[in-house]
Structures are given as structure tokens and as C-alpha cells.
XYZ file of C-alpha atoms in Angstrom:
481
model
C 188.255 224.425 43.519
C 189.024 220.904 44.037
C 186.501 218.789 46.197
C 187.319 217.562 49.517
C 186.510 213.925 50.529
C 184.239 215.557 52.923
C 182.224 218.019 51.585
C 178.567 218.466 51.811
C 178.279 217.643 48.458
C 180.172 214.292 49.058
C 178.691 213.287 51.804
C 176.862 209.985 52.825
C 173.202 211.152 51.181
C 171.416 209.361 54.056
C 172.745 211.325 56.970
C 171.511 214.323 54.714
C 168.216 213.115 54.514
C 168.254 211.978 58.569
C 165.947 214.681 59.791
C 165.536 215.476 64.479
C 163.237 218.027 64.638
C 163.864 217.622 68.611
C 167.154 219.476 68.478
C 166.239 221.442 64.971
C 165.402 224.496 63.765
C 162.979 225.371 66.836
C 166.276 224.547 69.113
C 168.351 226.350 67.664
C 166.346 229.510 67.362
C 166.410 229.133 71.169
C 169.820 228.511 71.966
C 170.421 231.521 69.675
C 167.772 233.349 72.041
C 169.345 232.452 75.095
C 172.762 233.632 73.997
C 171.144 236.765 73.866
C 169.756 236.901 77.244
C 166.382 235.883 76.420
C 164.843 233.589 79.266
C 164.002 230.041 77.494
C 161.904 227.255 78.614
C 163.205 224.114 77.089
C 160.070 221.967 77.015
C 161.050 220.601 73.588
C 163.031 217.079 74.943
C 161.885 215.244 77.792
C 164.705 216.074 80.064
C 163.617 216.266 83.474
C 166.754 217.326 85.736
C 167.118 220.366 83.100
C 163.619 221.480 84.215
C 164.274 221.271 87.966
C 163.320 217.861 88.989
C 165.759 216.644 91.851
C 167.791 213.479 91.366
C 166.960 210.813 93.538
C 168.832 210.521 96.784
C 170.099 206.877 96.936
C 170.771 206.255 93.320
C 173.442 209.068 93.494
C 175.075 208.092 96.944
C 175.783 204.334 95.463
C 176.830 206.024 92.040
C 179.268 208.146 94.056
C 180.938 206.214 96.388
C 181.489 203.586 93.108
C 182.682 206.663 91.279
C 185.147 207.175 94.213
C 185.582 203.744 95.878
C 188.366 205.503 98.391
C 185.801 206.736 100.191
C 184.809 203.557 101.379
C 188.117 203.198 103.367
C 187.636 205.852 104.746
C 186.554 205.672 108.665
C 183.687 208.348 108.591
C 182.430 207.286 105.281
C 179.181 205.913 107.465
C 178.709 209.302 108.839
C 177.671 210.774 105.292
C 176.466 207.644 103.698
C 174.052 204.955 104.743
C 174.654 201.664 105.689
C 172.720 200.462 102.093
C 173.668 202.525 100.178
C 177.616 201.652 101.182
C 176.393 198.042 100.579
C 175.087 198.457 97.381
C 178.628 200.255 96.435
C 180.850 197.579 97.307
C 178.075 194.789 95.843
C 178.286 197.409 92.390
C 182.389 197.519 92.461
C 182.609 193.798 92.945
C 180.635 192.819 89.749
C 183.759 194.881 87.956
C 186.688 193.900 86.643
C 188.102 196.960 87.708
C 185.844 199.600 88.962
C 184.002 202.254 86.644
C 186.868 203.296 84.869
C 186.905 199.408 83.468
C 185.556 198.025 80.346
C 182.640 195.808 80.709
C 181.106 192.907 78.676
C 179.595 194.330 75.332
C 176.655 193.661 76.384
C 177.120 195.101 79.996
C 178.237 193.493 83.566
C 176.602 190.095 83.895
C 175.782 190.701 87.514
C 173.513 193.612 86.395
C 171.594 192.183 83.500
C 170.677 189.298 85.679
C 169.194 191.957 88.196
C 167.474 193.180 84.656
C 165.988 189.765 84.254
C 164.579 189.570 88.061
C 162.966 192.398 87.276
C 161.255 191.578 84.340
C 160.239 188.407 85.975
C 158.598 190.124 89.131
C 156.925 192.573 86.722
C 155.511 190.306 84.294
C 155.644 186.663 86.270
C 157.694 184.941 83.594
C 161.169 184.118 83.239
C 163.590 186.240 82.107
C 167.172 185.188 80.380
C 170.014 187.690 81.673
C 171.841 186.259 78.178
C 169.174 187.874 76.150
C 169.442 190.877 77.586
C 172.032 193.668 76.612
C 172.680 196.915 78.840
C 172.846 200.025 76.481
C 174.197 204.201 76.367
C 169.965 204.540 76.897
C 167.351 202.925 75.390
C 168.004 204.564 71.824
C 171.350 203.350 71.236
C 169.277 199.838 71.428
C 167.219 200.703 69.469
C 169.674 201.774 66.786
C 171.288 198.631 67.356
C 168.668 196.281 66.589
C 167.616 198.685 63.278
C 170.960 198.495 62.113
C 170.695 194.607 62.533
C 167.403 194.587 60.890
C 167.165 197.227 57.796
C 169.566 195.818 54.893
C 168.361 198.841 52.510
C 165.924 200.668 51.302
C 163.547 198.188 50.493
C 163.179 197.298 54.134
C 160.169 198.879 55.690
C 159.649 199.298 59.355
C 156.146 199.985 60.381
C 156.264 203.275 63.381
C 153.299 204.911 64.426
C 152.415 207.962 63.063
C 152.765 210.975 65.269
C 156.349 209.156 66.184
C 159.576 210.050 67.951
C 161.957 211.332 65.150
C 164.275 208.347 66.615
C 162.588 206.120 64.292
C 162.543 208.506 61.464
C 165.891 209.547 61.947
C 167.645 206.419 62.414
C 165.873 204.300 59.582
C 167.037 207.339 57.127
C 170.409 206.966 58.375
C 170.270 203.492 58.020
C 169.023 203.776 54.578
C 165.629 202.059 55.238
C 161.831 203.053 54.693
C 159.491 204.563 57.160
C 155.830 202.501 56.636
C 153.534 204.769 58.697
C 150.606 203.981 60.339
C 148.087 206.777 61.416
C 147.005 206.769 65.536
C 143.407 208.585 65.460
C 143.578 211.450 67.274
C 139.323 211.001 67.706
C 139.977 208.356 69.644
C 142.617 209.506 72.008
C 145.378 208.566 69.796
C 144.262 204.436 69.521
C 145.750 201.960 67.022
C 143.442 200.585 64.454
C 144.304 197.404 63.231
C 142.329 197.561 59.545
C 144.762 201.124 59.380
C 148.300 198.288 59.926
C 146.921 196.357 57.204
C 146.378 198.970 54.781
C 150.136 200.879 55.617
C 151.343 197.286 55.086
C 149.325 196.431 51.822
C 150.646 199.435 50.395
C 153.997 198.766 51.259
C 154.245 195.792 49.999
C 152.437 197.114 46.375
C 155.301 199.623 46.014
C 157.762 196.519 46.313
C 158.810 197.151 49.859
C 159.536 194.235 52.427
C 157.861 194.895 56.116
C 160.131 193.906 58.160
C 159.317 195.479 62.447
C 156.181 197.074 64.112
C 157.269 200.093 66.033
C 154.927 200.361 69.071
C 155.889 203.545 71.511
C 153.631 202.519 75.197
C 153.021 204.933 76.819
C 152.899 207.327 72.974
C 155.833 209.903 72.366
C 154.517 212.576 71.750
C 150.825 211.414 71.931
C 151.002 210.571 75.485
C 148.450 207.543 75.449
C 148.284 204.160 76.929
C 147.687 200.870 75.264
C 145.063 198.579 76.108
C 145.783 194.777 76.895
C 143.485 194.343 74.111
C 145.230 196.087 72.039
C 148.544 194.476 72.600
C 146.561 191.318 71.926
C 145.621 192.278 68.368
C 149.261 193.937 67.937
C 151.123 190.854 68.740
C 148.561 188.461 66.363
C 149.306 191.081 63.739
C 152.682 190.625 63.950
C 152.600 186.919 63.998
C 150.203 186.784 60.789
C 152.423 189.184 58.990
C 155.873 187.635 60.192
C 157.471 191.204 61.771
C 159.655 191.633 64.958
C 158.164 193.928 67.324
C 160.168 196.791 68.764
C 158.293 197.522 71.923
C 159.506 201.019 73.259
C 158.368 201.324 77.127
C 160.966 203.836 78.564
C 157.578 205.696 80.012
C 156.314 202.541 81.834
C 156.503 204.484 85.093
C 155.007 207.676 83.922
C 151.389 206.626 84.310
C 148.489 209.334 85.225
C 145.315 207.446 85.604
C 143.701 204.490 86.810
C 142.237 203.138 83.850
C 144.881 201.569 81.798
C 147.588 200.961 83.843
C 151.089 199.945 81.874
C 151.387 196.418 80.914
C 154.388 194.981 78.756
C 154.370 193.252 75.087
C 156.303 190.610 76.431
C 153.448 189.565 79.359
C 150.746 190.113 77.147
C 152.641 187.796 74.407
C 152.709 185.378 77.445
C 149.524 185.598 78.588
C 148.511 184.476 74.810
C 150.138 181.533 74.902
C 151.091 179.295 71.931
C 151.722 180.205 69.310
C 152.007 183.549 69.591
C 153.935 183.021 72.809
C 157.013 181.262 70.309
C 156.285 182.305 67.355
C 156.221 186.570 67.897
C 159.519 188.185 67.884
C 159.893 190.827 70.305
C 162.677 193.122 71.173
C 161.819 195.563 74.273
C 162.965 198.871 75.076
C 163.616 200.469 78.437
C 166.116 203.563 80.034
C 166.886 205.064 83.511
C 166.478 208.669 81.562
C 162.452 208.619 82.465
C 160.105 207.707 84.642
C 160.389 209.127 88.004
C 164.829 208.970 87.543
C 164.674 211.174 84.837
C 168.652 210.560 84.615
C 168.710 211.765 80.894
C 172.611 212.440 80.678
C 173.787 209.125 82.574
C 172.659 207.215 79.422
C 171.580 203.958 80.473
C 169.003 201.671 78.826
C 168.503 198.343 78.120
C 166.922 195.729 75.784
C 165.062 192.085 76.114
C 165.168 190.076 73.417
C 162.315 187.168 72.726
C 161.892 184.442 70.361
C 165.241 185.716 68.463
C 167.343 182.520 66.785
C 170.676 182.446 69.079
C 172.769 182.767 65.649
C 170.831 186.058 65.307
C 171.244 186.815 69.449
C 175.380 186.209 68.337
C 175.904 188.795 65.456
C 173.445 191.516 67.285
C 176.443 190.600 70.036
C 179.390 191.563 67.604
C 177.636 194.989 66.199
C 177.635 195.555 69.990
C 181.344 194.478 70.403
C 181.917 197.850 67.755
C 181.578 200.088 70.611
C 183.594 197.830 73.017
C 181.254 198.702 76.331
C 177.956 200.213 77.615
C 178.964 202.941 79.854
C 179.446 201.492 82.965
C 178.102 203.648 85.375
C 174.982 203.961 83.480
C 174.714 199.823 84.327
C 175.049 200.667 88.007
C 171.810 203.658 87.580
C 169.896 200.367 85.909
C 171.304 198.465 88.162
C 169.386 200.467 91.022
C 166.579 201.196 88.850
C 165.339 197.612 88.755
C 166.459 196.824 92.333
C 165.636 199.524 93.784
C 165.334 200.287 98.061
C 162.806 197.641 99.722
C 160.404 197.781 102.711
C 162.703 198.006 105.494
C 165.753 198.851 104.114
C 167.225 202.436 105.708
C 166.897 204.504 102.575
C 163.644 202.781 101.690
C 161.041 205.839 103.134
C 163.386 208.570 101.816
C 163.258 206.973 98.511
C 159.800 206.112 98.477
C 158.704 209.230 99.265
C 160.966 211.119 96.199
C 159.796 208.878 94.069
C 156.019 208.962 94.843
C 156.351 212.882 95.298
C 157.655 212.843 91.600
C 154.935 211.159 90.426
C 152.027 212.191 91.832
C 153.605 215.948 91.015
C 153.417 214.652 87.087
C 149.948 213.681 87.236
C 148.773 217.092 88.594
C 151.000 219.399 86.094
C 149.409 216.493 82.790
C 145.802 217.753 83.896
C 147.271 221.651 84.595
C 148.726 221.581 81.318
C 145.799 219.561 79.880
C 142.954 221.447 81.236
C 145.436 224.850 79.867
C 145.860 224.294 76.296
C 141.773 223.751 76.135
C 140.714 226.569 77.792
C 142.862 228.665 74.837
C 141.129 229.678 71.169
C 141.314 227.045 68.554
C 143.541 223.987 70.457
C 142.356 221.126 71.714
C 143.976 218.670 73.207
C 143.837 214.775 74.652
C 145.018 214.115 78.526
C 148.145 212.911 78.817
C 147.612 209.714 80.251
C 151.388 208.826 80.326
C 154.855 209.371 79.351
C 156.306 213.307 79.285
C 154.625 215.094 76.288
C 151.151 216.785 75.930
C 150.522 216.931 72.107
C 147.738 219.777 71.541
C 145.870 219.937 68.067
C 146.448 223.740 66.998
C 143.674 225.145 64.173
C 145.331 227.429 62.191
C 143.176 230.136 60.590
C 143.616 230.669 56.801
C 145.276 233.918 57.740
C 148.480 232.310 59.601
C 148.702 229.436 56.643
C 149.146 232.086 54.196
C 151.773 234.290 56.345
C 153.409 230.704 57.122
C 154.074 230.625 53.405
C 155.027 234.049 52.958
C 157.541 233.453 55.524
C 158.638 230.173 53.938
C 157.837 228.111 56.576
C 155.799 224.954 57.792
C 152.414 226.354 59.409
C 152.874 224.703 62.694
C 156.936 225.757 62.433
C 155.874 229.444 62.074
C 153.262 228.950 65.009
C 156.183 227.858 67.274
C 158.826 230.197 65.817
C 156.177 233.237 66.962
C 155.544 231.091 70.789
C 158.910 231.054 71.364
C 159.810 234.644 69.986
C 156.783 236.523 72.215
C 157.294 233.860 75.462
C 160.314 232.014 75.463
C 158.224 228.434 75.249
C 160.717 226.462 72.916
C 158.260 223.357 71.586
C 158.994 221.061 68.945
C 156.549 221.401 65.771
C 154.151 218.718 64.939
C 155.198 218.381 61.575
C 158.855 216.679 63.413
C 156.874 213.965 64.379
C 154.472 213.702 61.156
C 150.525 213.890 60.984
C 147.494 213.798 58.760
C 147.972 216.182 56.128
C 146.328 219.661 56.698
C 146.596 219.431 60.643
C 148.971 221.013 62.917
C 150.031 220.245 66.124
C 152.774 220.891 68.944
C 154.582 218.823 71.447
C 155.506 219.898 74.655
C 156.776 218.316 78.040
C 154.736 218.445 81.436
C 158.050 218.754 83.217
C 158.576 222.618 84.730
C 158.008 222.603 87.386
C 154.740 222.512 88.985
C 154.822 225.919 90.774
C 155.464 227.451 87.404
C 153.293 225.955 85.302
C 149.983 228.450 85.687
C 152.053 230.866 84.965
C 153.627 229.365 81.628
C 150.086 228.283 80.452
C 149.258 231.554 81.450
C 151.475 232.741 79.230
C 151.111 230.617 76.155
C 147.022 231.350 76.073
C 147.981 234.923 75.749
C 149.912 233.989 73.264
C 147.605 231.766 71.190
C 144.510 233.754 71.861
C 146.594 237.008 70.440
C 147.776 235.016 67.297
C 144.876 233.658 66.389
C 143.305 237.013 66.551
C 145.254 238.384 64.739
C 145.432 236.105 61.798
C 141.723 234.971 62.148
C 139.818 235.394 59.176
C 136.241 234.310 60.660
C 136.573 230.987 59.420
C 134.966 228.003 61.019
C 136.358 225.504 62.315
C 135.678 221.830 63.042
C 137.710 218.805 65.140
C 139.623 217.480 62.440
């Protein structure tokens, strides 16, 4: 038989090797359970509107009235919508060149990224340059932008921490590129060792490969911690020593759940340092309406800051952009909102308030509930979530579960979560998707059901775990690893 241009055999090797163990083998098992009338818990992707969380109220009524602009002609429209929100609308429309159903700039409607910038500014109390900002389909689009832009083959390596959001993985296989890890230490509540960076890069460079970006995920995906300011500090003098472009990812910075390290960005800490760290670090920063307390996954709208990058550069990352023609454009309006939102005084300023704060404060409960869960259970042990979606448990397999994990042909910690969701419906993503120290397992799961369920589905998976480990428990000790 002849061979087709596109057969698998034929095709493009790297998106073979481009591995997203978010929407793999675990996901599909569960779709395939669901089809079947199984009831499934999808706490493998932080998507919180598919979990139950309500959209916020005023977000939606601007959204809509753009979406349908006729209803602002019409003489009752102030009877269903308030005065702000009606505002907003028209202030929205008239930054188009044609309503939502136009084209934009490439790099999205200039009236929004300059509410982008004012943000940024308030946040971090330096300027921000609405030209050096582009408006993206969510924060991962960007960041498959600026890869694209910065991997020119595969001896390219791009430092990402390691447990890391199969993004990274994914995209810099695509890309044809090389994945330089660097170990967070569990130990220490997933922290980032600088002596561990200079080693991953060391050995990098001793196998002939070029470091060219620091991945830094703040809040962690899927580890769930916060970094210090010190930290940052040593991050950003790492980078300039080493000459690498940080790619700060800070979609979570609103998903905080204690009082200790509160979020603060690369770019103010860069700032803060002062010269010459403040010129010479390159920094490219992340940031989405699809988390935090939004949690408007499936509008797709993100956004990226770029510092210290040459203008020449700034112009070709512009023309890559151009590809795709336009950011969706009602995905700018959602950031639009997102960075401007409702202010003291305004009508809809309690009402959102209050759904935002309710959100939160909900999330910081249901990270301890879950928490608190996984370590009351045999053989997991877990860190506290201090922010983003994801709790990240360690789980000690016995001997007896490693060896029926190979019988079965499997990854241990994919045949632990293969068995959760088969006996409870719990769809998880495996540890091994996001890559750790060899010889220990873990799970990631989100904190997002909702809160008046979650007893019960920790309920649930203990009976689970506590049964498994039973029954493939050999009496072997164990130790925190």
C-alpha cells in the first residue's frame, strides 16, 4: 500500500513526541466512563465553571450587551441592565472597528491593552507600556508565542521547573526544543534552590545545549506554592548572570490562601532591584481571565508584558502574531473588565465584590478540606496549597502495587489513578504528566468542586486509598521521600 502524505508514519516526529497528560490517557478513560453512564468528577484541568463555580455577574452583562449591541437601543434595556454595566458596553464597542464580530490589532484593541498597562502600574507602582503588551486566546497561546520566537532547535534549552505544567513540556517538543529541568524540593514545600539552577544549567551546557529562558510558574502548577520576594530576587540575578529571558507565568496571582506570602510579580521585584538588573533582565509575563476568582476558562483571554526586549525583537514577535490575524475579541473585553474591574461606588460594585470575595474565601476553605483530607489517608502526604487550583499529594506506593503496575504495563502512579477513577469516578492527572524525582509518585488534583461536596469526595477517595494500599501492602516501611 502506497503511503499517504499524512500518515502516522510520515508525520512531523515532534508532534509525536509532544506529550499532555492533562487531556491523556486518564481523560480519556473518563470520557469513555461517562459515555457509559458512570458519574465523573473532572478534577484533572483547572476549569472552574465545569465544576459549578458561577460566572461573575457584571463581566457577563457588559460581554452581552457588546455581543448584542441592539439591545442598547432598545428603551427597557435599563430595566435588565445597570447603568455601568451599559456604560462599560458602549465604552467596549467604541474601542472597535466594528463590534465583536471585527478583527482587531494582532496584538489586541489598543484601548484595552492600555487598561492592561494601568493595571500593571497600580499593582506594581511602575510604568507600564500598552505597546509592549499583546492581548492573547489565554495566557498559553502567549506563551507558545514567545517559545516559538525563542527555541530555534533542539539545541535550545529552556529551563521549567520540575513538577511543571505539560504546557512547557508539550510545546518545547512541538517546537523541537529541549526541556532543562530543575527539581522544586518537595521537603521544603516545593522551594527553588538556586545551587539546583546551576547544576540543571551546567549540565546542559556539558551536553552542548544553549540555555536560553527560566520558566518560573507563581503561584506552582501543580505544586500549588508561593514564591518568596527573596526568591524572585535570587531568580532574577540568576537570570542576569546567566543571560536567559524569564517567562514569568502568574495566571494564579489571585488564587492566594494565606497570609504569609502574599503574590508579588517578577516585574516589581526586578524593579525594586534596580540597576542593573532592572535593564539588563529580560522578562516576559504571563497572565489569563481563565483563573483566579473569573475562572472564564473557555472565553480564552490572556495576555503578556514584555520587559527589557530590543524593539526589533518586540517587531517580529508582532508578525508571528499577525499569523493568526486577531486575539479573540471578546476575550479582550473579559481582560478588559478583569483589570478594570467595578470600583467603590460604582452600582455593580457590592454585587461584584461580594462574588468575588465569596469565591475566594470558598477556595481557601476547600485547599485546607482537601489538604487536611489527603493526610488523614494511609501512605499520602501532602503540602497546603497555598495558591493557584491544584493540590499535589505525594502517594507511597507499596512494593505490591509497583509490581501489579508493571504487570499491567503501566506507570505506578498511572495505575494508581486508573484504579481511583475506576472504583470513584475521581478523574486526576498522574504525577508522572508533570515529571518528578525518580522512584516517587504523585497526583494532581483541583480544589474546585464544589465546597458542599468536597467531604464527601475526600470521603470517598480515603476509602479508596486506604483499600488499595491494603490490599497491595506488603508490610514495607516507608519514609518521606
Amino acid at each position: 500500500m502506497a503511503i499517504k502524505a499524512l500518515d502516522y508514519d510520515t508525520l512531523n516526529e515532534n508532534v509525536k513526541k509532544c506529550q499532555y497528560a492533562v487531556r491523556g490517557e486518564l481523560y480519556l478513560r473518563a470520557s469513555e466512563l461517562q459515555k457509559e453512564g458512570k458519574k465523573i468528577i473532572f478534577t484533572n484541568v483547572g476549569n472552574p465553571h465545569a465544576l459549578g463555580q458561577k460566572p461573575l455577574t457584571f463581566p457577563r452583562q457588559v460581554v452581552a450587551l457588546c455581543q448584542a449591541p441592539f439591545l442598547l437601543d432598545d428603551p427597557n434595556v435599563g430595566m435588565i441592565f445597570p447603568a455601568d454595566a451599559i456604560a462599560r458596553a458602549k465604552h467596549y464597542l467604541s474601542l472597535t472597528s466594528g463590534g465583536l464580530g471585527a478583527y482587531s490589532d494582532s496584538r489586541g484593541l489598543p484601548g484595552v491593552r492600555k487598561e492592561v498597562a494601568e493595571f500593571i502600574q497600580r499593582r506594581d507602582g511602575y510604568p507600564s507600556d500598552p505597546e509592549l503588551i499583546f492581548l492573547t486566546d489565554g495566557a498559553s497561546k502567549g506563551v507558545m508565542q514567545i517559545l516559538n520566537c525563542v527555541i530555534r532547535g533542539d539545541g535550545d534549552g529552556i529551563l521549567v521547573p520540575v513538577p511543571q505544567y505539560p504546557l512547557y513540556s508539550a510545546t518545547i517538543s512541538l517546537l523541537g526544543g529541549t526541556l532543562v529541568p530543575y527539581y522544586l524540593d518537595e521537603s521544603e514545600n516545593w522551594g527553588l534552590d538556586v545551587n539546583n539552577l546551576r547544576q540543571s544549567v551546567a549540565q546542559a551546557r556539558s551536553q552542548g545545549i544553549t540555555v536560553r529562558a527560566m520558566v518560573i510558574i507563581n503561584p506552582g502548577n501543580p505544586t500549588g506554592q508561593c514564591l518568596s520576594e527573596a526568591n524572585l530576587r535570587e531568580i532574577l540575578k540568576f537570570c542576569y548572570n546567566e543571560k536567559l529571558v524569564l517567562l514569568g507565568d502568574e495566571v494564579y496571582q489571585q488564587n492566594i490562601y494565606q497570609d504569609e506570602r502574599p503574590f508579588i510579580s517578577s516585574k516589581k521585584v526586578l524593579m525594586d532591584m534596580g540597576s542593573p538588573f532592572s535593564k539588563g533582565v529580560q522578562l516576559v509575563s504571563f497572565h489569563t481571565v481563565s483563573k483566579g476568582y473569573w475562572g472564564e476558562c473557555g472565553q480564552r483571554g490572556g495576555y503578556f508584558e514584555m520587559t527589557n526586549i530590543p524593539p526589533r525583537v518586540v517587531e517580529e514577535i508582532y508578525k508571528v502574531a499577525s499569523i493568526a490575524l486577531s486575539p479573540n475579541v471578546s476575550a479582550q473585553i473579559f481582560m478588559g473588565l478583569m483589570v478594570s474591574p467595578p470600583k467603590p461606588g460604582d452600582i455593580s460594585y457590592d454585587q461584584f465584590a461580594r462574588e468575588s470575595k465569596g469565591i475566594l474565601e470558598s477556595l481557601r476553605r476547600r485547599a485546607k478540606i482537601m489538604t487536611d483530607g489527603f493526610n488523614s489517608c494511609k501512605n499520602v502526604v501532602c503540602n497546603f496549597t497555598e495558591g493557584a487550583m491544584y493540590s499535589f499529594p505525594q502517594i507511597r506506593l507499596p512494593p505490591g502495587a509497583l509490581q501489579a503496575a508493571k504487570q499491567a504495563g503501566k506507570v505506578p502512579d498511572v495505575f494508581y489513578c486508573l484504579k481511583l477513577l475506576e472504583a470513584t469516578g475521581i478523574s486526576t492527572v498522574p504525577g508522572s504528566g508533570f515529571g518528578q524525582k525518580e522512584g516517587v509518585f504523585h497526583l494532581r488534583t483541583t480544589i474546585l468542586p464544589a465546597e458542599e461536596e468536597m467531604p464527601e469526595i475526600m470521603d470517598s477517595f480515603k476509602k479508596f486509598n486506604d483499600e488499595f494500599m491494603t490490599q497491595y501492602d506488603n508490610n514495607v516501611g516507608y519514609s518521606r521521600m
